[in-house]
Short mmCIF file of C-alpha atoms in Angstrom, two decimals:
data_model
loop_
_atom_site.label_atom_id
_atom_site.label_comp_id
_atom_site.label_asym_id
_atom_site.label_seq_id
_atom_site.Cartn_x
_atom_site.Cartn_y
_atom_site.Cartn_z
CA MET A 111 114.30 19.70 -3.27
CA ILE A 112 116.65 17.65 -1.03
CA GLY A 113 114.99 15.00 1.11
CA GLY A 114 111.69 15.04 -0.83
CA LEU A 115 110.00 14.33 -4.09
CA VAL A 116 110.63 16.61 -6.95
CA TYR A 117 107.86 17.29 -9.45
CA PRO A 118 109.12 18.40 -12.77
CA ASN A 119 108.06 21.84 -13.81
CA ASP A 120 106.46 22.39 -10.44
CA GLN A 121 103.40 20.46 -11.50
CA GLN A 122 100.87 19.48 -8.89
CA PRO A 123 100.30 15.80 -8.24
CA GLN A 124 97.53 14.26 -10.33
CA GLY A 125 96.47 11.87 -7.61
CA TYR A 126 96.70 8.17 -7.26
CA PRO A 127 94.49 5.67 -8.95
CA GLY A 128 91.37 5.00 -6.94
CA GLN A 129 91.78 8.21 -4.95
CA PRO A 130 88.43 9.72 -4.09
CA GLY A 131 87.42 12.41 -6.50
CA GLN A 132 89.88 11.34 -9.18
CA PRO A 133 89.06 8.93 -12.01
CA ASP A 134 91.26 6.00 -12.74
CA PRO A 135 93.48 6.25 -15.78
CA GLY A 136 91.71 5.14 -18.91
CA GLN A 137 88.27 5.31 -17.21
CA GLN A 138 85.61 7.51 -18.67
CA PRO A 139 84.36 10.22 -16.38
CA TYR A 140 81.05 9.48 -14.65
CA PRO A 141 78.22 11.15 -16.45
CA HIS A 142 76.40 13.81 -14.56
CA TYR A 143 72.74 12.84 -14.19
CA ALA A 144 70.11 15.48 -13.86
CA GLN A 145 67.05 15.31 -11.71
CA SER A 146 64.15 13.15 -12.80
CA GLY A 147 62.38 14.49 -15.81
CA GLN A 148 65.17 16.98 -16.81
CA TRP A 149 67.80 17.06 -19.53
CA ASP A 150 71.45 17.39 -18.56
CA TYR A 151 72.66 19.96 -21.06
CA GLN A 152 76.20 19.92 -19.63
CA GLN A 153 76.78 16.25 -20.35
CA GLY A 154 74.20 15.77 -23.10
CA GLN A 155 72.68 12.77 -21.29
CA PRO A 156 68.93 12.32 -20.71
CA GLY A 157 67.50 12.12 -17.21
CA TYR A 158 64.45 10.12 -16.11
CA ALA A 159 61.49 10.44 -18.47
CA PRO A 160 58.41 12.05 -16.87
CA MET A 161 55.32 9.85 -16.30
CA PRO A 162 52.33 10.76 -18.48
CA PRO A 163 49.31 12.09 -16.59
CA ALA A 164 46.70 9.46 -15.60
CA TYR A 165 43.18 9.91 -17.00
CA PRO A 166 40.09 7.99 -15.74
CA MET A 167 38.81 5.36 -18.12
CA ALA A 168 35.54 6.32 -19.78
CA PRO A 169 32.66 3.87 -19.06
CA PRO A 170 31.52 1.78 -21.99
CA PRO A 171 28.48 3.11 -23.83
CA PRO A 172 25.05 1.71 -22.78
CA GLN A 173 24.06 -1.49 -24.53
CA GLY A 174 20.63 -0.47 -25.81
CA THR A 175 17.33 -0.04 -23.95
CA ASN A 176 16.00 -2.76 -21.66
CA GLY A 177 12.86 -4.32 -23.08
CA LEU A 178 11.26 -5.07 -19.72
CA ALA A 179 11.55 -1.39 -18.78
CA VAL A 180 9.53 -0.47 -21.87
CA ALA A 181 6.97 -3.17 -21.06
CA SER A 182 6.71 -1.95 -17.47
CA LEU A 183 5.89 1.56 -18.65
CA ILE A 184 3.27 0.37 -21.14
CA PHE A 185 1.46 -1.89 -18.69
CA GLY A 186 1.76 0.74 -15.96
CA VAL A 187 0.02 3.34 -18.12
CA ILE A 188 -2.87 1.04 -19.07
CA GLY A 189 -3.32 -0.24 -15.51
CA GLY A 190 -1.76 -3.68 -15.84
CA CYS A 191 -0.18 -3.57 -12.38
CA LEU A 192 0.18 -7.35 -12.12
CA LEU A 193 2.67 -7.22 -15.00
CA SER A 194 4.16 -3.73 -14.80
CA ILE A 195 5.37 -4.05 -11.21
CA PRO A 196 7.40 -7.27 -11.64
CA PHE A 197 8.64 -6.11 -15.07
CA GLY A 198 9.85 -2.83 -13.55
CA ILE A 199 11.68 -4.52 -10.67
CA ILE A 200 13.40 -7.04 -12.93
CA ALA A 201 14.29 -4.30 -15.43
CA LEU A 202 16.06 -2.21 -12.79
CA THR A 203 18.21 -5.19 -11.86
CA GLN A 204 19.05 -6.05 -15.48
CA ILE A 205 19.85 -2.44 -16.39
CA LYS A 206 22.46 -2.24 -13.66
CA GLN A 207 23.99 -5.58 -14.55
CA ARG A 208 23.95 -5.15 -18.34
CA ASN A 209 24.71 -1.43 -18.57
CA GLN A 210 21.49 -0.64 -20.45
CA ASN A 211 19.23 2.35 -20.86
CA GLY A 212 15.67 2.40 -19.57
CA ARG A 213 15.96 3.05 -15.85
CA GLY A 214 13.65 6.05 -16.11
CA LEU A 215 11.10 4.00 -18.06
CA ALA A 216 11.06 1.28 -15.40
CA ILE A 217 10.64 3.81 -12.60
CA ALA A 218 7.84 5.56 -14.50
CA GLY A 219 6.08 2.21 -14.94
CA LEU A 220 6.30 1.50 -11.21
CA ILE A 221 4.96 4.97 -10.36
CA ALA A 222 2.05 4.57 -12.78
CA SER A 223 1.25 1.20 -11.22
CA GLY A 224 1.27 2.78 -7.78
CA VAL A 225 -1.18 5.44 -8.95
CA TRP A 226 -3.53 2.79 -10.36
CA ALA A 227 -3.31 0.80 -7.13
CA LEU A 228 -4.13 3.89 -5.09
CA VAL A 229 -7.13 4.67 -7.30
CA ALA A 230 -8.37 1.09 -6.93
CA VAL A 231 -8.11 1.29 -3.13
CA LEU A 232 -10.00 4.59 -3.07
CA VAL A 233 -12.76 3.27 -5.34
CA PHE A 234 -13.11 0.15 -3.20
CA ALA A 235 -13.29 2.21 -0.01
CA VAL A 236 -15.92 4.54 -1.48
CA GLY A 237 -17.93 1.55 -2.70
CA VAL A 238 -17.88 -0.12 0.72
CA ALA A 239 -18.91 3.10 2.43
CA THR A 240 -21.73 3.65 -0.06
CA ASP A 241 -23.01 0.08 0.31
CA SER A 242 -22.94 0.37 4.10
CA LYS A 243 -24.86 3.63 3.95
CA ASN A 244 -27.42 2.19 1.56
CA SER A 245 -27.85 -0.88 3.75
CA ALA A 246 -28.37 1.27 6.83
CA SER A 247 -30.91 3.56 5.16
CA GLN A 248 -32.41 1.24 2.56
CA ASP A 249 -35.85 2.29 1.44
CA ASN A 250 -38.27 -0.54 0.67
CA SER A 251 -40.27 1.40 -1.92
CA THR A 252 -38.95 -0.84 -4.71
CA ARG A 253 -40.41 -3.89 -2.93
CA THR A 254 -43.95 -2.55 -2.99
CA GLY A 255 -46.28 -3.07 -5.91
CA GLN A 256 -46.72 0.69 -6.36
CA PRO A 257 -44.83 3.60 -4.76
CA ASP A 258 -47.71 4.38 -2.36
CA ALA A 259 -49.38 0.97 -2.21
CA PRO A 260 -48.89 -1.37 0.76
CA THR A 261 -47.68 -4.89 0.00
CA SER A 262 -48.32 -7.99 2.10
CA ILE A 263 -45.38 -10.36 2.56
CA SER A 264 -44.55 -13.38 4.70
CA VAL A 265 -42.91 -12.59 7.99
CA ASP A 266 -40.02 -14.78 6.83
CA ASP A 267 -39.34 -12.31 3.97
CA VAL A 268 -38.91 -9.23 6.16
CA LYS A 269 -35.62 -7.44 5.47
CA THR A 270 -33.57 -4.76 7.20
CA GLY A 271 -34.93 -1.33 6.19
CA ASP A 272 -38.54 -2.45 5.73
CA CYS A 273 -41.22 -0.19 7.14
CA LEU A 274 -44.25 -2.13 8.43
CA GLN A 275 -47.88 -1.27 8.91
CA THR A 276 -50.11 -2.50 11.72
CA VAL A 277 -47.96 -4.64 13.97
CA GLN A 278 -49.34 -5.58 17.37
CA GLU A 279 -47.47 -6.97 20.34
CA GLY A 280 -48.48 -10.37 21.68
CA THR A 281 -50.03 -11.66 18.46
CA HIS A 282 -48.89 -14.56 16.33
CA ILE A 283 -47.88 -12.85 13.08
CA ARG A 284 -47.62 -14.79 9.84
CA ARG A 285 -47.77 -11.94 7.36
CA VAL A 286 -46.91 -8.23 7.52
CA THR A 287 -47.65 -5.27 5.31
CA ILE A 288 -44.76 -3.16 4.05
CA LEU A 289 -44.96 0.28 2.47
CA PRO A 290 -42.62 3.12 1.54
CA CYS A 291 -40.91 4.58 4.58
CA ASP A 292 -41.95 8.13 3.70
CA SER A 293 -45.56 7.04 4.26
CA PRO A 294 -46.98 6.84 7.80
CA HIS A 295 -46.11 3.45 9.25
CA ASP A 296 -46.02 1.65 12.59
CA ALA A 297 -42.47 0.26 12.76
CA GLU A 298 -39.17 0.07 10.97
CA VAL A 299 -36.89 -2.98 10.79
CA ILE A 300 -33.52 -1.69 12.02
CA THR A 301 -31.56 -4.95 11.87
CA GLN A 302 -31.82 -8.73 12.09
CA VAL A 303 -30.01 -11.05 14.48
CA HIS A 304 -29.28 -14.77 14.51
CA LEU A 305 -29.88 -16.30 17.91
CA ALA A 306 -27.10 -18.59 19.06
CA GLY A 307 -27.66 -22.24 19.85
CA SER A 308 -30.62 -24.47 19.19
CA TRP A 309 -34.33 -24.08 19.96
CA PRO A 310 -34.47 -22.91 23.59
CA GLY A 311 -37.56 -24.99 24.39
CA SER A 312 -40.33 -22.39 24.58
CA ALA A 313 -41.68 -19.23 22.97
CA ASP A 314 -40.87 -17.22 26.09
CA ALA A 315 -37.24 -18.36 26.07
CA SER A 316 -36.98 -17.57 22.35
CA SER A 317 -38.48 -14.12 22.97
CA GLN A 318 -36.04 -13.41 25.78
CA LYS A 319 -33.02 -14.38 23.67
CA ALA A 320 -34.27 -12.21 20.80
CA ASN A 321 -34.95 -9.29 23.14
CA ASP A 322 -31.44 -9.42 24.64
CA SER A 323 -29.76 -9.56 21.22
CA CYS A 324 -31.89 -6.77 19.72
CA GLU A 325 -31.38 -4.42 22.68
CA GLN A 326 -27.61 -4.75 22.30
CA GLN A 327 -27.71 -4.12 18.55
CA LEU A 328 -30.07 -1.12 18.77
CA GLN A 329 -27.97 0.48 21.48
CA THR A 330 -24.99 0.35 19.12
CA MET A 331 -26.86 1.44 16.00
CA LEU A 332 -29.25 4.06 17.39
CA GLY A 333 -27.47 5.25 20.53
CA ASN A 334 -26.76 8.62 18.92
CA SER A 335 -30.15 9.01 17.27
CA SER A 336 -32.15 12.14 18.09
CA MET A 337 -35.22 9.87 18.48
CA TYR A 338 -33.59 7.26 20.70
CA ASP A 339 -35.43 8.25 23.89
CA GLN A 340 -38.87 8.08 22.25
CA LEU A 341 -38.39 4.72 20.49
CA GLN A 342 -39.78 1.41 21.69
CA LEU A 343 -38.40 -2.03 20.79
CA PHE A 344 -40.57 -4.50 18.86
CA ILE A 345 -39.37 -7.99 17.93
CA LEU A 346 -40.39 -10.55 15.35
CA TYR A 347 -39.03 -13.86 16.66
CA PRO A 348 -39.65 -17.59 16.04
CA ALA A 349 -42.31 -18.75 18.48
CA THR A 350 -42.12 -22.47 17.65
CA GLN A 351 -39.37 -24.95 17.00
CA THR A 352 -40.57 -25.27 13.39
CA GLN A 353 -40.20 -21.53 12.84
CA TRP A 354 -36.83 -21.59 14.58
CA ASN A 355 -35.51 -24.32 12.31
CA LYS A 356 -36.98 -22.69 9.19
CA SER A 357 -35.44 -19.28 9.91
CA GLY A 358 -32.22 -20.59 11.42
CA GLY A 359 -32.99 -18.82 14.68
CA ARG A 360 -33.37 -15.41 13.01
CA ALA A 361 -35.19 -12.54 14.67
CA ALA A 362 -36.04 -9.06 13.34
CA CYS A 363 -35.41 -5.99 15.52
CA LEU A 364 -37.95 -3.21 14.95
CA VAL A 365 -38.63 0.14 16.61
CA GLN A 366 -41.88 2.03 17.11
CA ASP A 367 -42.73 5.46 18.43
CA GLY A 368 -43.28 4.90 22.15
CA SER A 369 -46.15 7.37 22.22
CA GLY A 370 -48.11 5.37 19.65
CA LYS A 371 -47.67 7.89 16.85
CA LYS A 372 -46.97 6.85 13.31
CA LEU A 373 -43.44 7.13 11.99
CA THR A 374 -43.23 9.28 8.86
CA GLY A 375 -39.70 8.63 7.72
CA LYS A 376 -36.58 6.63 8.33
CA VAL A 377 -35.41 6.65 11.92
CA PRO A 378 -32.33 8.92 12.08
CA ARG A 379 -29.05 7.20 12.97
#
């Protein structure tokens, strides 16, 4: 062709070195890479290797059974709460830190200790209630020589719950006669009070202090009694300074039937 380049045999140009899309002479063709994790069968070259699946690591096996957990259970079963409770608490901490067995044993020991503690509280409460009831309704039959025989005692030995025979107001009493409360009697000792302060100076002042204290106590103790309206207060009080010092200012609060009848049983509370 005139005025242009002639390519022998009408061949198409092969391109210039460095031309985009054409490899340089003597340079190996670029390999064709496949997508990650695939094999390029056209070029025979491997692609990116796939990542293996991730599995969670298994925890190490427990390192035996905690000894304090076993001890907590044993002492908890036999009622040794003073040992089982601290052993159980320490065991739970050690089991977590040391990867040990025995958590259930420690918990069982603590539960058993709690049951024992609850039983102890209930027994104590029942005992206190029983003692209070016995004190309030104490029968003095065991203090008499025979079940139906009256017994003479010093007025200083009178106790709450005693039932007395033949007490008279306005007399200086040194001794009283007690007998079982299911026998006819004149008065019952409901309670005793300690008069505050020192000797007030006279028998009348001592009587007034004892009367005020006994009235307050009987109102509290017998206010709901079915016999309250028919009862009359009777007081055994120290009439001299010697008696005051000997008894520590103690007075006995008694009740009688206001109509003069004999009492035939314990005064209902």
